[in-house]
Coordinates of C-alpha atoms in Angstrom, one line a residue:
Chain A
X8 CA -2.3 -22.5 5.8
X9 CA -5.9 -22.9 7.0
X10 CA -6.3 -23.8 10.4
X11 CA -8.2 -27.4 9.6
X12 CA -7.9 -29.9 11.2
X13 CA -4.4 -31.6 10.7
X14 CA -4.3 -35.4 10.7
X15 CA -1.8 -38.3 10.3
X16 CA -2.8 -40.5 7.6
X17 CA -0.4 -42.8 7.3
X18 CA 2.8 -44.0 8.7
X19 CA 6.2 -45.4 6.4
X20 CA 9.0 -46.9 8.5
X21 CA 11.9 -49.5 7.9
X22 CA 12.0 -50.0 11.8
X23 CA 8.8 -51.9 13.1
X24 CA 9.7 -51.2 16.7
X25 CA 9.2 -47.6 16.1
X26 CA 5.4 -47.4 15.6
X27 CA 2.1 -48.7 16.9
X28 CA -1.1 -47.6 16.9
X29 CA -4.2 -46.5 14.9
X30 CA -3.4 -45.2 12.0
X31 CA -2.1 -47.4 8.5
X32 CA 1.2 -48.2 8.8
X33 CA 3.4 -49.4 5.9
X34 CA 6.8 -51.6 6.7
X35 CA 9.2 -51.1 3.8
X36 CA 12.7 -52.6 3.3
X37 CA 14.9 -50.1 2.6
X38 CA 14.8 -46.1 2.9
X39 CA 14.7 -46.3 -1.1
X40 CA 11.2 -48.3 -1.2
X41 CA 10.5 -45.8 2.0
X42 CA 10.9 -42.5 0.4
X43 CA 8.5 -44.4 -3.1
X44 CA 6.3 -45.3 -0.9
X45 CA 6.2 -42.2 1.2
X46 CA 5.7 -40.2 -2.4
X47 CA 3.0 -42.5 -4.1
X48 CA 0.8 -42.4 -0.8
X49 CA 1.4 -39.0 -0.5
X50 CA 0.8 -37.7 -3.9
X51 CA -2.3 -39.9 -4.1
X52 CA -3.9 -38.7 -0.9
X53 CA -3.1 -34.9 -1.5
X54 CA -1.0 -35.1 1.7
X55 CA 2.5 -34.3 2.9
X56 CA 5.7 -36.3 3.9
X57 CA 7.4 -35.3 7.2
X58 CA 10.2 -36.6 8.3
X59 CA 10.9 -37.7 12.2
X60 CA 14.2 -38.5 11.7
X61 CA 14.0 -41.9 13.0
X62 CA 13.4 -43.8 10.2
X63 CA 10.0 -42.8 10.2
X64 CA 8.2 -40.8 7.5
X65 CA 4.5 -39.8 8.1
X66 CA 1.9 -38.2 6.1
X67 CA 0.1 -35.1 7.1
X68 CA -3.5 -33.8 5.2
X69 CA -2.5 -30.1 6.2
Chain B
X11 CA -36.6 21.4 -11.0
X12 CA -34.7 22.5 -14.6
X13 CA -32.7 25.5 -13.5
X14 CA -30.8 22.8 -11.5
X15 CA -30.3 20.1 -14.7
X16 CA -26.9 22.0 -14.6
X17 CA -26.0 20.4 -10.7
X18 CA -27.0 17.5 -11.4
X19 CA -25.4 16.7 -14.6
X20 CA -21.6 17.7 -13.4
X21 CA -22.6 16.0 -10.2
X22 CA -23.0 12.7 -12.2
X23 CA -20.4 13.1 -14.2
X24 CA -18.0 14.2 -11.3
X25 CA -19.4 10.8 -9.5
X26 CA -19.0 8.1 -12.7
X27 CA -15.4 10.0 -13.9
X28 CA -14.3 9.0 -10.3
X29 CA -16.0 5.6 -10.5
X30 CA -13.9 4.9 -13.4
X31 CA -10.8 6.8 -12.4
X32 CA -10.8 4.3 -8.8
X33 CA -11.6 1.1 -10.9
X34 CA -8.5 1.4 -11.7
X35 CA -6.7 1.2 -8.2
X36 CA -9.6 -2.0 -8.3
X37 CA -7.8 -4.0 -11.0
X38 CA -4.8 -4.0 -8.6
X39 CA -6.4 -6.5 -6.0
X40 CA -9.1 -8.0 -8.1
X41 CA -8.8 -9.9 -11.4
X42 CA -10.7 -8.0 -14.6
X43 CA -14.0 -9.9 -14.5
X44 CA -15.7 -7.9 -17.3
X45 CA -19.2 -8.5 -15.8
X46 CA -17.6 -7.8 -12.3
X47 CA -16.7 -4.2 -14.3
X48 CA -20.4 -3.4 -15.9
X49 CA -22.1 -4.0 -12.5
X50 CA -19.7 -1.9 -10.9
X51 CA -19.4 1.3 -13.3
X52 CA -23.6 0.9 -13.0
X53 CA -23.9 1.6 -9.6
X54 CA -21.2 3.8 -9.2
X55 CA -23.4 6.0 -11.5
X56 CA -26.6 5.1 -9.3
X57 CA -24.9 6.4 -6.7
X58 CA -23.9 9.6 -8.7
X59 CA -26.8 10.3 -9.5
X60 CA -28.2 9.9 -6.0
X61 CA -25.4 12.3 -4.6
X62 CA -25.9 14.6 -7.5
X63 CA -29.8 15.5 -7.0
X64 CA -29.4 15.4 -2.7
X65 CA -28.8 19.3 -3.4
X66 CA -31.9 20.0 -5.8
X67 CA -33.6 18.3 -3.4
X68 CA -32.8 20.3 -0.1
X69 CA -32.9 23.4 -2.2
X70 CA -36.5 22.8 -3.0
X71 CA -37.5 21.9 0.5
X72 CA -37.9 18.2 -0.8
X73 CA -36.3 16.6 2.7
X74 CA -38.6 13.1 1.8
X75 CA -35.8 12.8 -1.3
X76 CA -33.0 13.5 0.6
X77 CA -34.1 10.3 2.6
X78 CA -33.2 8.2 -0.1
X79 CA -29.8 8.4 0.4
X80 CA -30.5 6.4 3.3
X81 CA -32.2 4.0 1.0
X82 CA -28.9 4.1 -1.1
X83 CA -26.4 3.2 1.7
X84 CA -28.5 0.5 2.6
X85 CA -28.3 -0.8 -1.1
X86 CA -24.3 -0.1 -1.2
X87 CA -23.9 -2.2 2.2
X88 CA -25.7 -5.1 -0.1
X89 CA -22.7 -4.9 -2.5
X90 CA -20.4 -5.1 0.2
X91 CA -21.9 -8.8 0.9
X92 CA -22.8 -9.4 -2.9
X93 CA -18.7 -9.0 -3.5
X94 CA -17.5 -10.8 0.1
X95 CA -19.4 -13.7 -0.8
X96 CA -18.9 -14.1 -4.5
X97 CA -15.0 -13.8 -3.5
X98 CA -15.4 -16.3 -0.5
X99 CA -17.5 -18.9 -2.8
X100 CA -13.8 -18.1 -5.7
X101 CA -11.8 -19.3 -2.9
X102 CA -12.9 -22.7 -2.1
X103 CA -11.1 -23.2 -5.6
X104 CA -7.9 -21.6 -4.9
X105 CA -4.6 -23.2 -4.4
X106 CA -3.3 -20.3 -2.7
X107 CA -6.0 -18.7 -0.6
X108 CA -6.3 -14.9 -0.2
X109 CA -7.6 -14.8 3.2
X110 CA -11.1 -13.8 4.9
X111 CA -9.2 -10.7 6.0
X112 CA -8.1 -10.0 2.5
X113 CA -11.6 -10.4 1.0
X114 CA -13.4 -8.3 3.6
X115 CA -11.1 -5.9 2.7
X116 CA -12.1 -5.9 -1.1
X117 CA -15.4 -5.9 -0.1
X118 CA -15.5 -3.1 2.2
X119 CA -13.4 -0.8 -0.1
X120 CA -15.7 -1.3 -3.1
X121 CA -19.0 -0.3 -0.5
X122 CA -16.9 2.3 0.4
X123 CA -16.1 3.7 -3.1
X124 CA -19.3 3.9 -3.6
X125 CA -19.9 6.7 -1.0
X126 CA -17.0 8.3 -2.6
X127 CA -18.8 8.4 -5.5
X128 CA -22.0 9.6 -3.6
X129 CA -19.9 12.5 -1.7
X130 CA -17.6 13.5 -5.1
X131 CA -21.5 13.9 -7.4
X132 CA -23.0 15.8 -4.0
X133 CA -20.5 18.1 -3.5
X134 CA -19.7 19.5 -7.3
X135 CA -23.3 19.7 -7.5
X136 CA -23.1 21.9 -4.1
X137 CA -20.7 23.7 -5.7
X138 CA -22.3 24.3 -9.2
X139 CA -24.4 26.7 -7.7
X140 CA -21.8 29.1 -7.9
X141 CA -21.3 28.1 -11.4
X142 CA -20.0 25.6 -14.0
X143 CA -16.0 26.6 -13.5
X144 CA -16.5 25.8 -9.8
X145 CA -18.1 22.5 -10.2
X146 CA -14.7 21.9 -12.6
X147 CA -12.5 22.6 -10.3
X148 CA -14.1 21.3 -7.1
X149 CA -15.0 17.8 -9.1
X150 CA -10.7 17.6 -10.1
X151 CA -10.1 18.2 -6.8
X152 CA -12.2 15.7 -5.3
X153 CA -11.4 13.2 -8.0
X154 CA -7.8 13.7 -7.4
X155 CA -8.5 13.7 -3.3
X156 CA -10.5 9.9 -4.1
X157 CA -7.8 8.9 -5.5
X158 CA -4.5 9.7 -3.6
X159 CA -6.0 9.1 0.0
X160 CA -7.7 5.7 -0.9
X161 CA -4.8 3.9 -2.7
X162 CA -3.8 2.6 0.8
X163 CA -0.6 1.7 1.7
X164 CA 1.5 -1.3 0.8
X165 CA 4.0 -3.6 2.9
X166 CA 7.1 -2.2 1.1
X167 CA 5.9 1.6 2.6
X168 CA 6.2 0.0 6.2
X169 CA 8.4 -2.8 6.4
X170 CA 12.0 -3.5 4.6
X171 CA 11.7 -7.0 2.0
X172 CA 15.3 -8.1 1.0
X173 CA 16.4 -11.2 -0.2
X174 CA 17.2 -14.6 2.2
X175 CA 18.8 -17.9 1.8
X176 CA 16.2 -21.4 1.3
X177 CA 18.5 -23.9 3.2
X178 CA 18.1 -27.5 5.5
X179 CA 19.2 -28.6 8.3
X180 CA 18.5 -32.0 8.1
X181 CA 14.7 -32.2 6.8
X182 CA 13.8 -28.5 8.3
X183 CA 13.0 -25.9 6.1
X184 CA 14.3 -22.8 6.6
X185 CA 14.2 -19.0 4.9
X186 CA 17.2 -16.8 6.5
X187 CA 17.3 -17.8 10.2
X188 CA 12.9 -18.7 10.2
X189 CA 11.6 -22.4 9.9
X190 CA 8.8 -23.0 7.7
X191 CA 8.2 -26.3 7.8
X192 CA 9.5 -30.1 7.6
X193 CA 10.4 -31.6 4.1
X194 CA 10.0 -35.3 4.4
X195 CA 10.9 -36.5 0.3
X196 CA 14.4 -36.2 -0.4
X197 CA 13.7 -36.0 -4.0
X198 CA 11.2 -32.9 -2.9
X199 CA 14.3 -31.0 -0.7
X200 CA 16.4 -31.4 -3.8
X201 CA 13.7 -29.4 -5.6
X202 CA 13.2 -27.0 -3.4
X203 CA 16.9 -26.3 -3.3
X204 CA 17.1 -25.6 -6.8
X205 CA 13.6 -24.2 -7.8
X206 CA 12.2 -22.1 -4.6
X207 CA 12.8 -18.1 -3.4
X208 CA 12.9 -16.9 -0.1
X209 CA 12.4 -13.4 1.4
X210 CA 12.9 -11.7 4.3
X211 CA 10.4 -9.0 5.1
X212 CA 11.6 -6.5 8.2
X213 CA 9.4 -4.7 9.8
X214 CA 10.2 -0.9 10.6
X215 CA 9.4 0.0 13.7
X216 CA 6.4 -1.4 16.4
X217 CA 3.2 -0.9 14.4
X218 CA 4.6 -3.0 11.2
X219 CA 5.5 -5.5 13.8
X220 CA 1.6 -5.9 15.2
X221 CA 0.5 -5.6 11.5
X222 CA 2.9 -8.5 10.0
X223 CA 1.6 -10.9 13.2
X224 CA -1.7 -10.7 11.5
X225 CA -2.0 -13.8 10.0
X226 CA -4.3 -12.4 7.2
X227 CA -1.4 -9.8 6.3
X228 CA 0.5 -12.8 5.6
X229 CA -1.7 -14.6 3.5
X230 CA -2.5 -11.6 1.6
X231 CA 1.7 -11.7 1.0
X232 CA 2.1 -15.0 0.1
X233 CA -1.2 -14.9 -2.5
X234 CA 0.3 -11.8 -3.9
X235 CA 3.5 -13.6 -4.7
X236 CA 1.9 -16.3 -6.4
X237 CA -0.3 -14.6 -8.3
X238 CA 2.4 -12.9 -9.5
X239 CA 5.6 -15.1 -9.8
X240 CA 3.2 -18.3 -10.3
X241 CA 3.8 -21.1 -7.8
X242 CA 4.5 -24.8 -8.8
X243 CA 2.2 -25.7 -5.9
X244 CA -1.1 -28.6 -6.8
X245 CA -3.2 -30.4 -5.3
X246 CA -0.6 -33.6 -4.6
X247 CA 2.1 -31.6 -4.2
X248 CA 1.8 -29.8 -0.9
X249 CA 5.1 -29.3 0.2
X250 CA 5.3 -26.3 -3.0
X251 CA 2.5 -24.5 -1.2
X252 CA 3.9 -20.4 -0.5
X253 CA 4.1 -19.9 3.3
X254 CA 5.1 -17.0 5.2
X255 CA 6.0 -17.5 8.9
X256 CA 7.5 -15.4 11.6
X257 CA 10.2 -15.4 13.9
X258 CA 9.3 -15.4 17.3
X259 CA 11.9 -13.5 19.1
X260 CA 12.3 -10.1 16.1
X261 CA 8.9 -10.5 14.6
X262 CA 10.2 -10.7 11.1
X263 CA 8.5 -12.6 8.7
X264 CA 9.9 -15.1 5.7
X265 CA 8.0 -15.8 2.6
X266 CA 9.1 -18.8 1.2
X267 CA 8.2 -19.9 -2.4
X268 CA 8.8 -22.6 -5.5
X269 CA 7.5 -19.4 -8.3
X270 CA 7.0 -20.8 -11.8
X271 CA 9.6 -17.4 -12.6
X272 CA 12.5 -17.7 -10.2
X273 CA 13.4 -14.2 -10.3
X274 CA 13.9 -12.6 -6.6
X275 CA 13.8 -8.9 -7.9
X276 CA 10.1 -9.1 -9.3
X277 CA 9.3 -11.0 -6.2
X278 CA 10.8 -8.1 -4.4
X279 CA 8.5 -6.1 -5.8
X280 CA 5.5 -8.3 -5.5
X281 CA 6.1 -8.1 -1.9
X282 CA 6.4 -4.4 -1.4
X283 CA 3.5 -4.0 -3.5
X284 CA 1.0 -6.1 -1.5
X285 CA -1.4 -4.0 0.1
X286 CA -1.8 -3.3 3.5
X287 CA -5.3 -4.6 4.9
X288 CA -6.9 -2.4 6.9
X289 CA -7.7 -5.0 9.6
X290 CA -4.2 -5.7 9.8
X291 CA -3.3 -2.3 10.5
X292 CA -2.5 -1.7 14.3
X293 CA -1.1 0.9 15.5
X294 CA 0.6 -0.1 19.4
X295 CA 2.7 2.9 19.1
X296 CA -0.2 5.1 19.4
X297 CA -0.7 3.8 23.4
X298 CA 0.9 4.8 25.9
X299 CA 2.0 1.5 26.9
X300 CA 2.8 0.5 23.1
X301 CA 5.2 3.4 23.6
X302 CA 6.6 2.0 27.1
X303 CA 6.9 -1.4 25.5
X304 CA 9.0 -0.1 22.3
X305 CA 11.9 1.4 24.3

């Protein structure tokens, strides 16, 4: 709820086209190896999983 | 000074009896650190004896004493920043933070008690001049004056808090008709579905409206509730952290919560018990314009 800085660390998608840029971005197979992936990163960088709702998750240090 | 030993002994004891009585309004907002307690009830009877020998004092001419009080407030403001920054340095630690507007309210109402304490020991000992069954009653009076007027108000005195509905529309969080945030894990929604409470808290009229925008109202709401109900929230799992947000268009506010105790009527009454900072407490009603605006 602090007003920090908020930053994308990381990127999980199963459609390549979708994203480009600077930050990490993780290509997974299926939205099953999306969603482990998205959790794993997640729960080892103390960050959160948000959904865009076009196949891509990314994760936000709030 | 002997013939006033009388004043100043049921000033003191007026003073520390309302320390002691207002420590307990304390323990509502601040945890029971024992040492927190000693250093407390010892300068709460500093500053009883301080206020109690202030009369002595003037009677006897002795205005260089009566200076001291000065002396004291200046020592009492100290506390003030002793407590804000022993809480601020807590709160680095906390998963659910109080607020700075929550902890400069602590810290300004224990300097403040303390010139309660100051003004409760220097009036009874004003008033034992007239003799020992004044000083009684004047000291019960004041003690229970300390107590009623400063116990503040709480959120459930100006707002309504009733139940709402945690749903999803699609990966959107919502309390009752109020987004809180985006849920990306599946596995995390399903959790949240099953595990988290949601409440909808109403406010009254204008001024509860101006006081629930404050943003450290809110957090002081949402760190009641888990302090109270527990909150599965950690480190790696963010998504369980309490939030309260507000709808833009009626101003009301939704707390939304995964409580280690999912029961919504303690919640309730978590809610309506959190206090009511004074910084959060606006009052638009009492303008002119505040009143033009309401209609």
């Amino acid at each position: 709820m602090s007003e920090a800085a908020k930053e994308i660390l990381a990127v999980i998608t199963t459609n390549r086209n979708k994203v480009a840029g600077a930050v990490p971005i993780f290509i997974a197979d299926s939205a099953e190896e999306k969603e482990k992936v998205a959790r794993y990163l997640a729960s080892t960088l103390d960050a959160m999983v948000h959904d865009l709702e076009n196949g891509v998750y990314y994760i936000v240090k709030h | 000074m002997e013939q006033y030993l009388l004043n100043i002994i049921a000033g003191s004891l007026a003073g520390i009896i309302a320390r002691i009585f207002m420590m307990r309004l304390d323990y509502r907002q601040y945890p029971g650190y024992p040492h927190g307690l000693i250093s407390h009830l010892s300068l709460g009877a500093i500053a009883a004896a301080l206020g109690a020998v202030a009369i002595p004092a003037l009677i006897n001419k002795d205005f260089t004493a009566f200076t001291f009080l000065a002396l004291a407030a200046q020592q009492f403001r100290e506390i003030r920043n002793i407590e804000r920054e022993t809480l601020q340095n807590l709160e680095e630690m906390r998963l659910e933070k109080r607020g700075k507007d929550y902890i400069e309210g602590i810290a300004r109402t224990f300097e403040a008690r303390n010139y309660l304490v100051m003004a409760t020991a220097f009036i009874t000992s004003a008033v034992a001049l007239a003799g020992l069954w004044y000083a009684l009653a004047a000291a019960v009076v004041l003690l229970i004056a300390s107590v009623r007027f400063m116990a503040g108000e709480v959120v459930g005195d100006i707002c309504e808090v009733v139940p709402a509905e945690i749903h999803f529309k699609d990966t959107l969080l919502f309390v009752g008709d109020i987004n809180i945030m985006t849920v990306g894990l599946r596995e995390s929604r399903e959790k949240i579905l099953h595990d988290a409470l949601g409440v909808m808290i109403k406010p009254l009229n204008d001024n509860s409206r101006a006081t629930l925008h404050d943003m450290g109202q809110r957090m002081a709401i949402s760190h009641t509730a888990a302090v109270i109900m527990g909150s599965k929230n950690e480190v790696d799992r963010p998504e369980f952290t309490p939030l309260v947000r507000k709808n833009i268009d009626t101003g009301a506010v939704a707390l939304y919560i995964v409580p280690l105790e999912k029961d919504i009527e303690a919640l309730l009454a978590a809610v309506r018990r959190t206090p009511l900072l004074e910084s959060a407490r606006l009052k638009p009603l009492k303008t002119q314009a505040g009143r033009i605006a309401s209609d």
